[in-house]
Coordinates of C-alpha atoms and ligand atoms in Angstrom, one line a residue:
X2 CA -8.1 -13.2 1.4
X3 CA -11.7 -13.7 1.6
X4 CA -12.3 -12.0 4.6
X5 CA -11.2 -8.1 3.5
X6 CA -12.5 -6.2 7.2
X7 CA -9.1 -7.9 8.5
X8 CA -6.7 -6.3 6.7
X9 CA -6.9 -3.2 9.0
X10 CA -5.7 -5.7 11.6
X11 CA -3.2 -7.6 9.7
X12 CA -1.7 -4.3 9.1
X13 CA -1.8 -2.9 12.5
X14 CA 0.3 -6.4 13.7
X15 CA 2.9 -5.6 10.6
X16 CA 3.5 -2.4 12.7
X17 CA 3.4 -3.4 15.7
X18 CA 5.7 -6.6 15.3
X19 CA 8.0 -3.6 13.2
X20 CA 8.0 -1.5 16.7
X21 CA 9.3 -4.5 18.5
X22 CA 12.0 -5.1 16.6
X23 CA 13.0 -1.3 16.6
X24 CA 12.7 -1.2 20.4
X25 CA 14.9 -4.5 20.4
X26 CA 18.1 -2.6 20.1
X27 CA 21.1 -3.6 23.0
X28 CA 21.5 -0.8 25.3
X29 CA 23.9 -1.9 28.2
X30 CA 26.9 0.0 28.3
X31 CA 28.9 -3.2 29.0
X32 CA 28.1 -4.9 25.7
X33 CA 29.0 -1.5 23.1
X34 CA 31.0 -3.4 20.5
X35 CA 28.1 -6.4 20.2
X36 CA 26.0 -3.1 20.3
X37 CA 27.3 -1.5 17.2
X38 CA 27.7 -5.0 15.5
X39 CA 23.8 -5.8 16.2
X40 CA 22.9 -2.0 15.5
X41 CA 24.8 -2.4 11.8
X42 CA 23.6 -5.9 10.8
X43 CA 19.9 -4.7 12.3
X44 CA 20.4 -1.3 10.1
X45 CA 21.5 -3.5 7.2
X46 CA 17.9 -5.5 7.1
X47 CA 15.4 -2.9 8.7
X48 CA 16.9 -0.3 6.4
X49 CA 15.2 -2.2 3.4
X50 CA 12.6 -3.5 5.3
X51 CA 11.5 -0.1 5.9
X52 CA 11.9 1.1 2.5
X53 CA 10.1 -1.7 1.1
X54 CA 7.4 -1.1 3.7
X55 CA 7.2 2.2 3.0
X56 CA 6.9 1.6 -1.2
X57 CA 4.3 -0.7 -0.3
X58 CA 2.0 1.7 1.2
X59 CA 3.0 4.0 -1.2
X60 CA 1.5 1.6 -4.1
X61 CA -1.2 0.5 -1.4
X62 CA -2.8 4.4 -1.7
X63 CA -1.8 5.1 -5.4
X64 CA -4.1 1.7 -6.3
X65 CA -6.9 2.9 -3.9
X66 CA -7.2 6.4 -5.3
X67 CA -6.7 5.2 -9.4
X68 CA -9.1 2.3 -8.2
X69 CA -11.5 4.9 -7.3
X70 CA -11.3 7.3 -9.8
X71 CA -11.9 4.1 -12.3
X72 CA -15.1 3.5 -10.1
X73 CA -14.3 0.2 -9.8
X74 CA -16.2 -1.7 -7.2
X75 CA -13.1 -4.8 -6.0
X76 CA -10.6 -1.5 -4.4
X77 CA -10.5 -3.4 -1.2
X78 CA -9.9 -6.3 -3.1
X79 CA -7.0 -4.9 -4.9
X80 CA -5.4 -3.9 -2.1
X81 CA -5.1 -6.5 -0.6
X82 CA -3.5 -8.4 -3.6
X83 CA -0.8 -5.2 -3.9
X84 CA -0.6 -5.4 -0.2
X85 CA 0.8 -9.7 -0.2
X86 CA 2.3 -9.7 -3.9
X87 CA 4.0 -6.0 -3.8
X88 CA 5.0 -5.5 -7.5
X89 CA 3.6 -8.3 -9.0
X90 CA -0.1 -7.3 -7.8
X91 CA 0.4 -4.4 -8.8
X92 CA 1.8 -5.1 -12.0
X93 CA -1.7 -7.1 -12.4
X94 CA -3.7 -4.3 -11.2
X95 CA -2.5 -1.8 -14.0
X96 CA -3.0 -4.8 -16.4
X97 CA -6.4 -5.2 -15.6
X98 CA -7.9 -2.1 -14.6
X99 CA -10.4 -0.3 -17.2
X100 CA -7.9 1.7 -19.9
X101 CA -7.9 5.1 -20.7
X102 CA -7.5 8.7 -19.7
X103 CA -8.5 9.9 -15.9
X104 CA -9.5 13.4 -15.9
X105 CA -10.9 15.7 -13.2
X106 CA -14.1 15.7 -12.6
X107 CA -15.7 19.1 -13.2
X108 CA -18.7 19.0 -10.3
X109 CA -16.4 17.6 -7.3
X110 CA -12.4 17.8 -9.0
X111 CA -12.1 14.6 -8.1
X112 CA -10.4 12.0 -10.9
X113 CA -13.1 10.0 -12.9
X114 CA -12.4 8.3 -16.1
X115 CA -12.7 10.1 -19.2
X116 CA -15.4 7.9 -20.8
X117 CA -17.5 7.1 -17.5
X118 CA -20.8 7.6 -18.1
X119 CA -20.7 9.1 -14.5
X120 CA -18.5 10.4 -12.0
X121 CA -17.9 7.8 -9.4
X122 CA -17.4 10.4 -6.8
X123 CA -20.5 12.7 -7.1
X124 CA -22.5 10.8 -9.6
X125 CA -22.7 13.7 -12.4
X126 CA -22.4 13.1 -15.7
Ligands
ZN218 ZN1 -17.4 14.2 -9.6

């Protein structure tokens, strides 16, 4: 946790160790029942492995841009608490971001907050 330039590399091993166990599958034509028995059970983790992977990243992005547009300084740092804790990081982060409405920023069309004093993205008020 305290050192944030890792998490590039943590993430990298996630999918490559993911990669692995995809390329794992049984192909000898011998061995086709313990083939579609491993394929099924394998289907029946990776399946929601996958999906959970995928909803992570998808919560991953959604915290960096709101993060952003919030111009909060800890995105990194919020990341990587949605990226080990999932929901309840995230559940955390929308507790204890700044409230209220993001709107587009009129100079760059970016999303700032409403009550900014300044847009985090192009610096006009
Ligand atoms: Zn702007």
């Amino acid at each position: 946790m305290n050192r944030p330039t890792h998490f590039p590399i943590v993430a990298a091993n996630l999918l490559f160790a993911a990669t692995v166990v995809l390329a794992q599958r049984p192909i000898e034509p011998g061995a086709q029942e313990t083939c579609v028995a491993c394929g099924t059970c394998g289907s029946m983790i990776l399946i929601p492995l996958i999906f959970f992977f995928a909803l992570n990243i998808a919560l991953l992005v959604w915290v960096a841009r709101d993060a952003k547009a919030r111009g909060m300084d800890s995105a990194v740092l919020w990341m990587l608490l949605v990226f080990f804790t999932s929901f309840i990081g995230f559940i955390i982060y929308v507790l204890s971001r700044p409230q209220g409405n993001v709107v587009r920023c009129a100079y760059c069309g970016n999303n700032r907050l409403q009550v900014s004093a300044k847009c985090p993205h192009c610096g006009n008020a």
